[in-house]
Coordinates of C-alpha atoms and ligand atoms in Angstrom, one line a residue:
M754 CA 86.2 54.4 300.6
I755 CA 83.7 52.7 302.2
Q756 CA 84.7 50.1 304.8
N757 CA 81.0 48.5 305.6
K758 CA 79.6 47.6 302.3
P759 CA 75.3 47.7 303.4
S760 CA 73.8 44.2 302.1
F761 CA 72.2 45.8 299.0
E762 CA 75.4 46.8 297.7
K763 CA 76.6 43.0 297.6
N764 CA 73.5 42.9 295.3
V765 CA 74.0 45.7 292.7
E766 CA 71.9 45.0 290.2
R767 CA 73.6 45.7 286.6
H768 CA 71.6 47.5 284.0
S769 CA 72.3 48.4 280.7
L770 CA 71.2 51.9 279.3
R771 CA 71.6 51.6 275.8
K772 CA 72.7 55.4 274.3
K773 CA 70.6 56.9 271.4
N774 CA 73.6 58.8 270.5
G775 CA 77.1 58.1 270.3
S776 CA 78.2 60.6 273.5
K777 CA 80.6 58.7 275.5
S778 CA 80.9 56.4 278.5
L779 CA 77.4 55.6 279.7
D780 CA 77.1 52.0 278.9
Q781 CA 76.1 50.7 282.1
I782 CA 74.7 52.6 285.6
L783 CA 74.9 50.6 288.5
L784 CA 71.6 50.6 290.1
F785 CA 71.9 50.8 294.0
G786 CA 69.1 50.0 296.4
Q787 CA 67.2 46.3 297.2
N788 CA 64.1 47.8 295.4
V789 CA 63.3 49.6 292.3
P790 CA 60.0 51.2 292.0
S791 CA 57.9 50.1 288.9
N792 CA 56.7 53.3 287.6
K793 CA 57.9 53.2 283.8
S794 CA 57.4 56.7 283.3
L795 CA 59.6 57.3 286.7
K796 CA 62.0 55.1 285.0
E797 CA 62.0 56.3 281.9
W798 CA 62.7 59.7 283.1
V799 CA 65.0 58.7 285.6
Q800 CA 67.3 57.3 282.4
Q801 CA 66.9 60.2 280.3
V802 CA 68.3 62.2 282.9
A803 CA 71.4 60.0 283.7
L804 CA 72.0 59.7 279.9
L805 CA 72.6 63.6 280.1
T806 CA 74.9 64.0 283.5
L807 CA 76.5 60.6 283.4
P808 CA 76.9 59.6 286.7
D809 CA 78.8 56.4 287.7
C810 CA 76.0 54.8 289.3
V811 CA 72.4 55.5 289.7
F812 CA 71.0 55.1 293.7
W813 CA 67.4 54.7 294.4
C814 CA 66.5 55.8 297.8
D815 CA 63.9 53.5 299.5
G816 CA 63.8 55.6 302.9
S817 CA 64.8 52.6 305.5
E818 CA 66.8 52.5 308.1
E819 CA 69.4 50.2 306.7
E820 CA 69.9 52.7 303.7
K821 CA 70.1 55.8 306.4
E822 CA 73.1 54.4 307.7
Y823 CA 74.8 53.7 305.1
L824 CA 74.5 57.3 303.8
N825 CA 75.8 58.4 306.7
E826 CA 78.7 56.5 306.5
R827 CA 79.3 57.2 303.1
A828 CA 78.4 60.7 303.9
V829 CA 81.4 60.7 306.4
A830 CA 83.8 59.0 304.1
Q831 CA 83.3 61.5 301.9
G832 CA 84.1 64.1 304.2
V833 CA 80.4 65.5 303.6
L834 CA 79.2 65.0 307.2
I835 CA 81.2 64.9 310.2
K836 CA 80.2 62.7 313.2
L837 CA 79.4 64.5 316.1
D838 CA 80.0 63.2 319.6
Q839 CA 77.6 60.6 319.8
K840 CA 76.9 60.9 323.1
K841 CA 76.4 64.4 323.6
W842 CA 74.7 64.1 319.8
P843 CA 73.4 61.1 319.3
G844 CA 72.5 60.4 315.8
C845 CA 73.8 63.9 314.6
Y846 CA 76.1 65.0 311.9
Y847 CA 77.5 68.1 311.0
H848 CA 77.9 69.7 307.5
H849 CA 80.0 72.8 306.2
S850 CA 79.0 74.7 303.1
N851 CA 81.2 76.3 300.8
P852 CA 81.2 79.9 302.2
N853 CA 79.7 81.5 299.3
D854 CA 76.8 79.1 299.4
V855 CA 75.1 79.9 302.9
A856 CA 71.1 81.3 302.2
R857 CA 68.9 81.5 299.1
V858 CA 69.9 83.6 296.0
E859 CA 66.6 85.1 294.9
Q860 CA 68.5 87.1 292.0
K861 CA 69.3 83.6 291.1
T862 CA 65.5 82.2 291.1
F863 CA 63.7 82.2 288.0
I864 CA 59.9 81.4 287.5
C865 CA 60.1 80.2 283.8
S866 CA 56.1 80.5 282.7
E867 CA 55.4 80.9 279.0
R868 CA 54.6 84.5 279.4
K869 CA 56.6 87.0 281.4
E870 CA 53.2 88.4 282.9
E871 CA 52.4 85.1 284.3
A872 CA 55.7 85.5 286.8
G873 CA 54.6 89.0 287.4
P874 CA 56.8 91.9 288.3
T875 CA 58.3 90.4 291.7
N876 CA 59.5 87.6 289.9
N877 CA 62.9 86.9 287.9
W878 CA 61.4 85.5 284.6
A879 CA 63.2 83.5 281.7
E880 CA 61.6 82.2 278.4
P881 CA 61.5 78.1 279.1
Q882 CA 63.0 77.1 276.3
E883 CA 66.3 79.2 276.5
M884 CA 66.4 78.1 280.1
Y885 CA 66.0 74.6 279.6
S886 CA 68.8 74.9 276.6
K887 CA 71.4 76.7 279.4
L888 CA 70.6 74.2 281.8
E889 CA 71.1 71.5 279.5
E890 CA 74.4 72.2 278.7
I891 CA 74.7 73.1 282.4
L892 CA 74.2 69.3 283.4
R893 CA 75.4 67.8 280.4
G894 CA 78.0 65.6 282.1
S895 CA 77.6 67.0 284.9
M896 CA 77.6 64.3 287.4
K897 CA 80.7 62.1 286.2
G898 CA 82.3 60.6 288.6
R899 CA 79.5 61.0 290.9
T900 CA 76.2 59.1 291.8
L901 CA 73.1 60.4 290.8
Y902 CA 70.3 59.7 293.9
V903 CA 66.7 59.5 293.0
I904 CA 64.5 60.4 295.7
T905 CA 61.0 60.1 295.8
Y906 CA 58.8 61.8 298.2
L907 CA 55.5 63.1 299.9
M908 CA 54.7 66.1 300.3
G909 CA 52.2 66.0 302.9
P910 CA 50.5 63.3 305.3
I911 CA 49.8 59.2 304.1
G912 CA 46.1 59.0 302.5
S913 CA 45.6 62.9 301.9
S914 CA 44.1 64.2 298.9
M915 CA 46.4 67.3 299.1
T916 CA 49.5 65.3 299.2
R917 CA 51.9 65.4 296.3
V918 CA 54.0 63.7 295.0
G919 CA 58.2 64.8 294.0
V920 CA 61.5 63.1 292.7
E921 CA 64.6 64.9 293.4
I922 CA 67.0 63.8 291.4
T923 CA 70.5 64.9 292.8
D924 CA 74.2 64.3 293.2
S925 CA 74.7 65.6 296.8
I926 CA 74.3 62.8 299.6
Y927 CA 73.8 65.9 301.9
V928 CA 70.2 67.0 300.1
V929 CA 69.4 63.1 299.9
L930 CA 70.0 63.0 304.2
N931 CA 68.0 66.3 304.2
M932 CA 65.3 65.2 302.1
R933 CA 64.9 62.0 304.3
I934 CA 64.5 63.8 307.2
M935 CA 62.2 66.8 305.4
T936 CA 59.6 64.6 303.5
R937 CA 58.2 61.4 303.9
M938 CA 60.7 59.6 301.5
G939 CA 61.1 55.9 299.6
K940 CA 58.6 52.8 299.5
V941 CA 55.8 55.0 300.9
A942 CA 56.2 57.7 297.7
W943 CA 56.3 54.9 295.5
N944 CA 53.3 53.0 296.5
H945 CA 51.3 56.4 296.6
L946 CA 52.6 57.2 293.1
G947 CA 51.6 53.8 292.0
D948 CA 51.9 54.0 288.1
S949 CA 51.0 57.6 288.0
S950 CA 53.1 59.9 285.8
N951 CA 52.0 62.9 288.1
F952 CA 54.9 63.9 290.0
N953 CA 56.9 67.1 290.3
R954 CA 59.7 66.5 288.5
G955 CA 63.1 67.9 290.2
I956 CA 66.9 67.8 289.0
H957 CA 69.5 68.9 291.6
A958 CA 73.3 69.2 290.4
L959 CA 76.1 70.6 292.6
L960 CA 79.0 71.1 289.8
D961 CA 81.5 73.3 291.4
C962 CA 79.4 75.6 293.6
N963 CA 80.0 78.5 291.6
P964 CA 77.8 81.3 292.3
E965 CA 78.0 82.1 288.3
R966 CA 76.4 79.2 287.5
R967 CA 74.0 79.1 290.3
F968 CA 70.2 78.8 289.3
I969 CA 67.2 77.7 290.8
C970 CA 64.6 77.7 288.1
H971 CA 61.3 76.7 288.2
F972 CA 59.0 75.7 285.0
P973 CA 55.0 75.7 286.5
Q974 CA 53.8 74.5 283.0
D975 CA 55.8 71.5 283.6
N976 CA 55.7 70.7 287.2
T977 CA 59.4 70.8 286.8
I978 CA 62.3 72.4 288.8
I979 CA 65.7 72.3 288.0
S980 CA 68.9 73.9 290.6
V981 CA 72.3 74.2 290.1
G982 CA 75.5 75.6 291.3
S983 CA 74.2 75.2 295.2
G984 CA 73.7 72.5 298.3
Y985 CA 71.9 75.7 300.5
G986 CA 68.7 74.0 302.1
G987 CA 66.4 76.3 300.5
N988 CA 68.1 76.1 297.2
V989 CA 68.1 72.3 296.7
L990 CA 65.5 70.7 299.0
L991 CA 63.2 70.8 296.3
G992 CA 60.2 69.7 298.3
K993 CA 60.4 73.0 300.6
K994 CA 60.2 76.2 298.6
C995 CA 60.2 75.3 295.1
L996 CA 57.6 72.6 295.0
A997 CA 56.0 73.1 298.5
L998 CA 55.6 77.0 297.9
R999 CA 56.4 78.2 294.1
I1000 CA 54.7 75.5 292.2
G1001 CA 52.6 74.5 294.6
S1002 CA 51.2 78.0 294.7
D1003 CA 50.7 77.9 291.1
L1004 CA 48.9 74.7 291.4
G1005 CA 46.5 76.3 294.2
R1006 CA 46.1 78.7 291.5
R1007 CA 44.7 76.5 289.3
E1008 CA 42.8 74.2 291.2
G1009 CA 42.1 76.8 293.7
W1010 CA 43.3 76.1 296.8
L1011 CA 46.2 78.3 298.6
A1012 CA 50.3 77.2 299.5
E1013 CA 51.6 79.7 302.1
H1014 CA 54.8 80.4 304.1
M1015 CA 52.9 79.9 307.1
L1016 CA 53.8 78.0 310.4
L1017 CA 50.5 75.8 311.6
L1018 CA 49.6 75.2 315.9
C1019 CA 47.0 74.1 317.6
L1020 CA 46.1 76.1 320.6
E1021 CA 43.9 74.2 323.9
D1022 CA 42.4 76.3 326.1
P1023 CA 41.8 75.3 329.8
Q1024 CA 38.6 74.0 329.0
G1025 CA 40.1 71.5 326.4
K1026 CA 38.8 73.7 323.2
K1027 CA 41.5 73.5 320.5
T1028 CA 41.9 76.3 318.1
Y1029 CA 43.9 76.3 315.2
V1030 CA 46.0 79.3 313.8
A1031 CA 48.1 79.7 310.7
A1032 CA 50.7 82.5 310.8
A1033 CA 53.3 84.0 308.0
F1034 CA 55.8 85.5 308.7
P1035 CA 59.3 86.1 306.5
S1036 CA 62.1 83.5 306.8
S1037 CA 64.3 84.4 309.9
C1038 CA 61.3 86.2 312.3
G1039 CA 61.0 83.6 314.6
K1040 CA 58.1 81.2 312.7
T1041 CA 59.6 77.8 314.5
N1042 CA 59.8 79.6 318.2
F1043 CA 56.0 80.2 318.0
A1044 CA 55.2 77.2 316.2
M1045 CA 56.8 75.4 319.6
M1046 CA 56.0 78.2 322.0
I1047 CA 55.8 77.0 325.7
P1048 CA 53.2 79.4 327.5
P1049 CA 54.3 81.3 330.5
A1050 CA 53.9 79.7 333.9
N1051 CA 51.0 81.3 334.6
F1052 CA 48.9 80.0 331.9
E1053 CA 48.0 77.1 333.6
G1054 CA 46.3 74.4 331.3
W1055 CA 46.7 76.2 328.2
K1056 CA 48.6 73.8 325.6
V1057 CA 50.6 74.7 322.5
T1058 CA 51.3 72.3 320.0
T1059 CA 52.8 72.0 316.5
I1060 CA 51.4 71.7 313.3
G1061 CA 54.4 72.5 310.9
D1062 CA 57.1 75.4 311.6
D1063 CA 57.0 77.1 307.5
I1064 CA 54.6 75.7 305.3
A1065 CA 50.7 75.3 305.3
W1066 CA 48.4 73.9 302.6
M1067 CA 45.1 75.1 302.6
R1068 CA 41.9 74.2 301.3
P1069 CA 38.0 74.9 301.3
G1070 CA 36.5 71.7 303.4
E1071 CA 33.5 70.6 302.3
D1072 CA 31.4 71.7 305.8
G1073 CA 32.5 75.2 304.5
R1074 CA 35.7 76.1 306.9
L1075 CA 39.4 76.7 305.8
Y1076 CA 41.5 73.4 306.2
A1077 CA 45.0 73.0 306.2
I1078 CA 48.3 70.7 306.5
N1079 CA 51.6 70.7 307.0
P1080 CA 52.9 69.4 303.6
E1081 CA 56.4 68.7 305.5
A1082 CA 58.3 66.0 307.6
G1083 CA 60.8 68.0 309.3
Y1084 CA 62.0 70.9 310.4
F1085 CA 64.7 73.3 308.4
G1086 CA 65.3 75.9 311.5
V1087 CA 67.6 78.7 312.1
V1088 CA 70.1 77.9 315.3
P1089 CA 71.7 80.8 316.6
G1090 CA 69.6 82.1 319.3
T1091 CA 68.0 78.6 320.1
N1092 CA 68.4 77.6 323.7
E1093 CA 66.7 76.4 326.4
S1094 CA 64.5 79.7 327.4
S1095 CA 64.1 80.7 323.8
N1096 CA 62.9 77.6 322.7
W1097 CA 62.9 74.8 324.9
N1098 CA 61.2 72.1 322.8
A1099 CA 63.6 72.7 319.8
M1100 CA 66.6 72.4 321.8
S1101 CA 65.4 69.3 322.9
M1102 CA 64.7 68.1 319.8
I1103 CA 67.8 68.6 318.2
K1104 CA 69.8 66.7 320.3
K1105 CA 69.2 63.6 318.4
D1106 CA 68.9 62.6 314.7
T1107 CA 70.1 66.0 313.6
I1108 CA 72.2 67.4 310.7
F1109 CA 73.8 71.0 311.6
T1110 CA 74.9 72.8 309.1
N1111 CA 77.2 76.1 309.4
V1112 CA 77.4 76.1 313.5
A1113 CA 80.2 76.0 315.4
R1114 CA 81.8 72.8 316.3
T1115 CA 85.0 71.4 318.8
P1116 CA 87.4 69.1 317.0
D1117 CA 86.0 66.5 319.6
G1118 CA 82.7 66.5 318.3
D1119 CA 80.7 69.1 320.2
L1120 CA 78.3 72.3 319.3
W1121 CA 78.1 75.9 319.9
W1122 CA 76.8 78.5 318.5
E1123 CA 75.8 82.3 319.4
G1124 CA 72.7 82.5 321.9
K1125 CA 73.4 78.8 323.6
D1126 CA 73.3 78.4 326.9
N1127 CA 76.8 78.1 327.5
A1128 CA 79.8 80.5 326.8
P1129 CA 82.2 78.9 323.5
P1130 CA 84.0 76.0 324.8
L1131 CA 87.8 76.5 323.8
G1132 CA 89.4 75.3 320.6
L1133 CA 86.4 76.3 318.7
I1134 CA 86.1 75.8 315.0
D1135 CA 83.8 78.3 313.6
W1136 CA 81.2 77.5 310.5
K1137 CA 84.0 78.1 307.9
G1138 CA 86.3 75.4 309.3
D1139 CA 88.7 77.3 310.5
L1140 CA 89.8 77.9 314.6
W1141 CA 87.7 80.9 316.3
D1142 CA 89.3 83.6 317.9
P1143 CA 87.2 84.4 320.3
L1144 CA 88.0 88.2 320.6
S1145 CA 87.2 88.6 316.6
A1146 CA 84.2 90.3 315.3
E1147 CA 83.3 87.4 313.7
K1148 CA 80.4 84.5 314.3
A1149 CA 81.4 81.9 315.2
A1150 CA 78.2 80.5 313.3
H1151 CA 76.5 81.4 310.6
P1152 CA 73.6 83.4 311.2
N1153 CA 71.5 81.3 309.0
S1154 CA 73.5 78.5 310.0
R1155 CA 70.6 75.9 310.4
F1156 CA 69.5 72.2 311.8
T1157 CA 67.4 69.9 309.8
A1158 CA 65.5 67.7 312.3
P1159 CA 62.4 65.2 312.2
M1160 CA 58.9 66.3 313.6
K1161 CA 58.4 63.1 315.4
N1162 CA 61.4 63.8 317.8
N1163 CA 59.4 67.5 318.5
S1164 CA 57.7 66.9 322.1
A1165 CA 55.0 69.2 321.7
L1166 CA 54.2 67.8 318.1
A1167 CA 50.3 67.9 317.5
E1168 CA 48.6 64.2 316.6
E1169 CA 46.6 66.2 314.4
V1170 CA 50.0 66.9 312.0
Y1171 CA 48.9 63.4 310.5
W1172 CA 45.2 63.9 309.9
P1173 CA 44.6 63.6 306.3
E1174 CA 42.0 66.4 306.1
G1175 CA 44.0 68.7 307.9
V1176 CA 42.7 71.1 310.6
P1177 CA 40.3 73.5 310.0
I1178 CA 41.5 77.0 311.0
S1179 CA 40.2 79.8 312.9
A1180 CA 43.2 82.8 312.8
I1181 CA 45.6 83.7 310.2
I1182 CA 48.1 86.0 311.3
F1183 CA 50.8 88.3 309.3
G1184 CA 53.6 89.8 310.9
G1185 CA 57.3 91.0 310.6
R1186 CA 60.0 92.2 311.9
R1187 CA 59.5 96.3 312.1
A1188 CA 61.3 98.5 314.6
N1189 CA 58.3 100.9 314.5
T1190 CA 54.9 101.9 312.6
M1191 CA 53.5 98.3 313.4
P1192 CA 51.8 97.6 316.6
L1193 CA 52.1 94.9 318.8
V1194 CA 48.7 93.3 317.5
F1195 CA 45.6 94.5 315.4
Q1196 CA 42.7 92.6 313.7
A1197 CA 41.4 93.4 310.5
F1198 CA 37.7 94.3 310.1
D1199 CA 36.9 91.4 307.8
W1200 CA 38.4 89.1 304.9
I1201 CA 39.3 92.0 302.7
H1202 CA 40.6 94.1 304.7
G1203 CA 42.9 91.1 305.8
V1204 CA 43.7 90.1 302.5
Y1205 CA 44.9 94.0 302.2
M1206 CA 46.7 93.8 305.5
G1207 CA 48.8 90.6 304.5
A1208 CA 49.3 91.9 301.1
T1209 CA 50.8 94.8 302.2
A1210 CA 53.0 93.4 304.7
G1211 CA 56.9 94.7 305.4
S1212 CA 59.6 93.3 306.9
E1213 CA 63.2 94.0 307.9
M1214 CA 65.4 91.6 305.7
T1215 CA 67.6 88.7 307.4
A1216 CA 70.0 86.3 306.9
A1217 CA 68.4 84.2 305.4
A1218 CA 68.5 85.4 301.7
A1219 CA 71.6 87.1 300.5
G1220 CA 71.8 90.6 300.7
G1221 CA 70.1 93.2 302.0
L1222 CA 70.2 92.9 305.7
G1223 CA 68.0 95.0 307.7
Q1224 CA 66.3 96.9 305.2
V1225 CA 62.7 97.1 305.1
R1226 CA 61.1 95.9 302.3
R1227 CA 57.5 94.5 301.2
D1228 CA 57.1 90.8 302.1
P1229 CA 53.5 90.4 300.9
M1230 CA 52.3 87.7 303.2
A1231 CA 55.7 86.3 303.9
M1232 CA 55.6 85.2 300.1
L1233 CA 57.4 87.6 297.9
P1234 CA 60.4 85.1 297.1
F1235 CA 58.3 82.2 297.3
C1236 CA 54.8 82.8 295.1
G1237 CA 55.7 81.2 291.9
Y1238 CA 53.1 83.4 289.7
N1239 CA 52.0 86.9 289.7
M1240 CA 51.8 88.8 292.7
G1241 CA 48.8 90.6 292.0
K1242 CA 47.2 87.5 290.4
Y1243 CA 47.9 85.8 293.9
F1244 CA 45.8 88.8 296.0
D1245 CA 43.0 87.8 293.5
R1246 CA 43.2 84.3 294.8
W1247 CA 43.0 85.2 298.6
L1248 CA 39.8 87.6 297.7
Q1249 CA 38.4 84.6 295.8
M1250 CA 38.4 82.6 299.0
Q1251 CA 35.7 85.0 300.5
Y1252 CA 33.4 83.2 298.1
Q1253 CA 34.8 79.3 298.6
I1254 CA 34.4 79.6 302.4
K1255 CA 31.6 80.3 304.8
E1256 CA 33.3 80.0 307.5
L1257 CA 36.2 82.7 306.9
P1258 CA 38.9 82.8 309.9
S1259 CA 39.7 86.3 311.2
I1260 CA 42.9 88.0 310.2
F1261 CA 45.5 89.5 312.4
H1262 CA 48.5 91.5 312.3
V1263 CA 51.3 91.2 314.9
N1264 CA 54.7 92.6 315.4
W1265 CA 57.4 91.5 318.2
F1266 CA 60.0 93.4 317.3
R1267 CA 59.2 97.1 317.6
K1268 CA 61.5 99.1 319.6
D1269 CA 61.7 102.3 321.6
D1270 CA 63.7 105.8 321.1
E1271 CA 66.8 103.8 322.1
G1272 CA 66.6 101.0 320.2
N1273 CA 65.3 98.6 322.6
F1274 CA 62.7 95.9 322.3
L1275 CA 59.3 96.9 323.8
W1276 CA 57.9 93.6 323.7
P1277 CA 59.7 90.3 325.9
G1278 CA 58.5 88.0 322.6
F1279 CA 58.9 84.2 322.9
G1280 CA 57.0 82.2 325.2
E1281 CA 55.2 85.9 326.2
N1282 CA 53.6 85.8 322.9
M1283 CA 50.9 83.3 324.2
R1284 CA 49.2 86.7 325.6
V1285 CA 48.8 87.9 322.0
L1286 CA 47.8 84.4 320.9
Q1287 CA 45.3 84.3 323.8
W1288 CA 43.4 87.6 322.6
I1289 CA 43.1 86.0 319.1
V1290 CA 42.0 83.0 320.0
E1291 CA 39.2 85.0 322.4
R1292 CA 38.3 87.4 319.5
C1293 CA 37.4 84.2 317.5
Q1294 CA 35.4 82.8 320.5
G1295 CA 33.9 85.9 320.5
S1296 CA 34.6 86.7 324.0
A1297 CA 37.6 89.5 324.0
S1298 CA 36.8 93.2 323.3
A1299 CA 38.5 95.3 321.0
L1300 CA 39.0 99.2 320.3
E1301 CA 38.0 100.3 316.7
T1302 CA 40.8 102.1 315.5
P1303 CA 41.7 103.4 312.1
I1304 CA 43.7 100.7 311.3
G1305 CA 41.6 98.0 312.5
W1306 CA 40.4 96.2 316.3
M1307 CA 43.1 96.7 318.6
P1308 CA 43.3 95.3 322.4
S1309 CA 42.9 98.1 325.1
Y1310 CA 45.7 97.0 328.0
E1311 CA 42.7 95.8 329.9
D1312 CA 42.2 93.2 327.3
M1313 CA 45.4 91.8 327.6
N1314 CA 46.1 88.9 330.4
M1315 CA 49.7 90.7 331.7
D1316 CA 49.7 88.5 334.8
G1317 CA 53.3 87.8 335.4
I1318 CA 54.7 89.2 332.1
A1319 CA 58.3 88.8 332.1
G1320 CA 59.9 92.2 332.7
G1321 CA 56.7 94.0 333.4
M1322 CA 54.3 95.8 331.5
T1323 CA 53.1 99.2 332.4
A1324 CA 50.0 100.8 330.5
E1325 CA 52.4 102.9 329.3
R1326 CA 54.5 100.7 327.6
F1327 CA 51.5 99.0 326.0
A1328 CA 50.5 102.2 324.5
A1329 CA 53.9 102.8 323.2
L1330 CA 53.8 99.3 321.5
Q1331 CA 50.4 100.0 320.1
K1332 CA 50.8 103.7 319.1
I1333 CA 49.7 104.6 315.9
D1334 CA 52.1 107.5 315.0
P1335 CA 50.4 109.4 312.0
A1336 CA 53.9 110.6 310.6
E1337 CA 55.0 106.5 310.5
W1338 CA 51.6 105.7 309.0
K1339 CA 52.4 108.3 305.9
Q1340 CA 55.8 106.6 305.4
E1341 CA 54.0 103.3 305.7
L1342 CA 51.1 104.6 303.1
I1343 CA 54.0 105.8 300.7
L1344 CA 55.7 102.7 300.5
Q1345 CA 52.7 100.5 300.1
E1346 CA 52.2 102.4 297.1
E1347 CA 55.2 101.9 295.7
F1348 CA 54.6 98.8 295.7
F1349 CA 51.6 98.5 294.3
M1350 CA 52.5 100.5 291.4
K1351 CA 55.2 97.7 290.9
L1352 CA 52.6 95.6 290.7
Y1353 CA 50.4 97.9 288.7
P1354 CA 47.9 96.7 286.8
D1355 CA 47.4 93.4 288.3
V1356 CA 46.5 94.6 291.6
P1357 CA 42.7 93.8 292.9
K1358 CA 40.8 96.8 292.6
E1359 CA 39.2 96.0 296.3
L1360 CA 42.8 96.2 297.8
I1361 CA 43.5 99.7 295.9
S1362 CA 40.2 101.0 297.5
Q1363 CA 41.0 99.3 301.1
R1364 CA 44.3 101.9 301.0
E1365 CA 41.9 104.6 300.1
L1366 CA 39.5 103.9 303.2
L1367 CA 42.7 103.6 305.1
I1368 CA 44.2 106.9 304.1
S1369 CA 40.5 108.5 305.2
R1370 CA 40.5 106.7 308.5
L1371 CA 43.8 108.0 309.5
Ligands
SAT468 O1 66.3 78.2 303.2 S1 64.9 78.0 303.6 O2 64.5 78.8 302.1 O3 64.4 76.8 303.4 C1 64.2 78.5 304.7 C2 63.7 80.1 304.6 O4 64.3 80.6 304.1 O5 62.7 80.2 305.0
MN469 MN1 60.5 79.4 305.2

């Protein structure tokens, strides 16, 4: 068991919990932790959950360094984490997940709003009381022999009026250590919460990790989340997709703001002028790489810094502009393909204090993944924990293997990430992974047209969600799996923004993934995406020109800075990248219509007429 007891384990407090009904065992709960917050509603709720789940002890996480050391040791002793070679990977740990539990499960994700129409046709809905009863049965006694951890955390910068408090109860030490990186956790959140009972209530129980008993349920009317049967990030780090997006979008609907699946970056031009950009891409389409981009060598004086890589909360500011914060404090990024040239910043960031999940490792504590700089070392152990055969077709690292790294280790971190009021957004970018149809870049004519572009965006499915790999599906604003209410109403919320904001951001669409007839990518991507960003920024500043086309404003070859681009770029190749193919657009419009039909009758009429206008222009 644990060799070195932390100082606070010596002064364990014994706390008596009297049971209301004569169910077995729990008379005493051990309270770990140097401090316990004084908040009465928080304590009462934790007690209720403990009486239901019957853990051996309750551990109140205070977020201290000492606690982190203790939990890491405890996780290693339990076999949940493997300590990596600390010379090569200081402060880094490794986790194998259950092979049946490696991605978000959208079929098992529910929005349990009071009425089915509130969840809308794109979400799974369940009647809230039925779901509560079912989950209560599943949770009953589920933490026997285990520790119940209480994670009090902030989504948002300290001192921000946008910041929300969440409390996640979990019996997974892996979740605690990840949440510690992904959020501002412990005392800082107790202080922010004070005596208020206004916090998101999240319960997570690992159970036996059985896909049959895996449910990720949201109760927006109660600001509550219950997730059982999974240990995978997106399903169990409840602050992230569950609170910051699904519950968050619903809060935004009621309160007049937007919770978005967007990265946030700051672009500084050689004159020192800063432009803030928000960009929505579906999971595993390169958001983290884009948010940490290093401009090509000849972009002297240009600087990109990261505010967020996954989630943005955006609200109208007093000056009439749209302000955004990143509610998170860390990155949960896809590992395969990360190397010094694809993402130098991420490579240096994940060298310390990082938790790796489902990459490949060696018995002596080194790591490897597909697309890392070096050849696989000998004796590699694959993501499932088996000796890897280099001749086999199996990947050594799971395609959705992840790093969890604190944002403070990102050498390109923008100071603005700590600003309580957030940053004013000038450009919003929508994108997806499309082998055809979608040009490299175009700009919306106006806000409504831009909302239509986002609402009809499609993308090929990736390994971040179980099933459907490679199929194109509509993924409006990259929010299909994350919108906590009726998608048609969500489009309305976007349209409403035009009345709340005086200086509306310009809206763009990008596609880094277009291919030629032989299946080769037409665009080099990664740092070269800076060329597209430059045009976008100059469009916002009114200094770049563009051609009017049926689908929007487009740069000509001359409008783009192609000096020194990797692999070269001829005018012909650029034309292929930007081509508007009538046959492909015909197909696209059919798919859009199918999607709108699915959302009927809640698609705003403005968007239907945008589609008609597009047809007539084409
Ligand atoms: O697994 S997560 O949902 O957190 C990441 C993603 O799919 O975007
Ligand atoms: Mn994401």
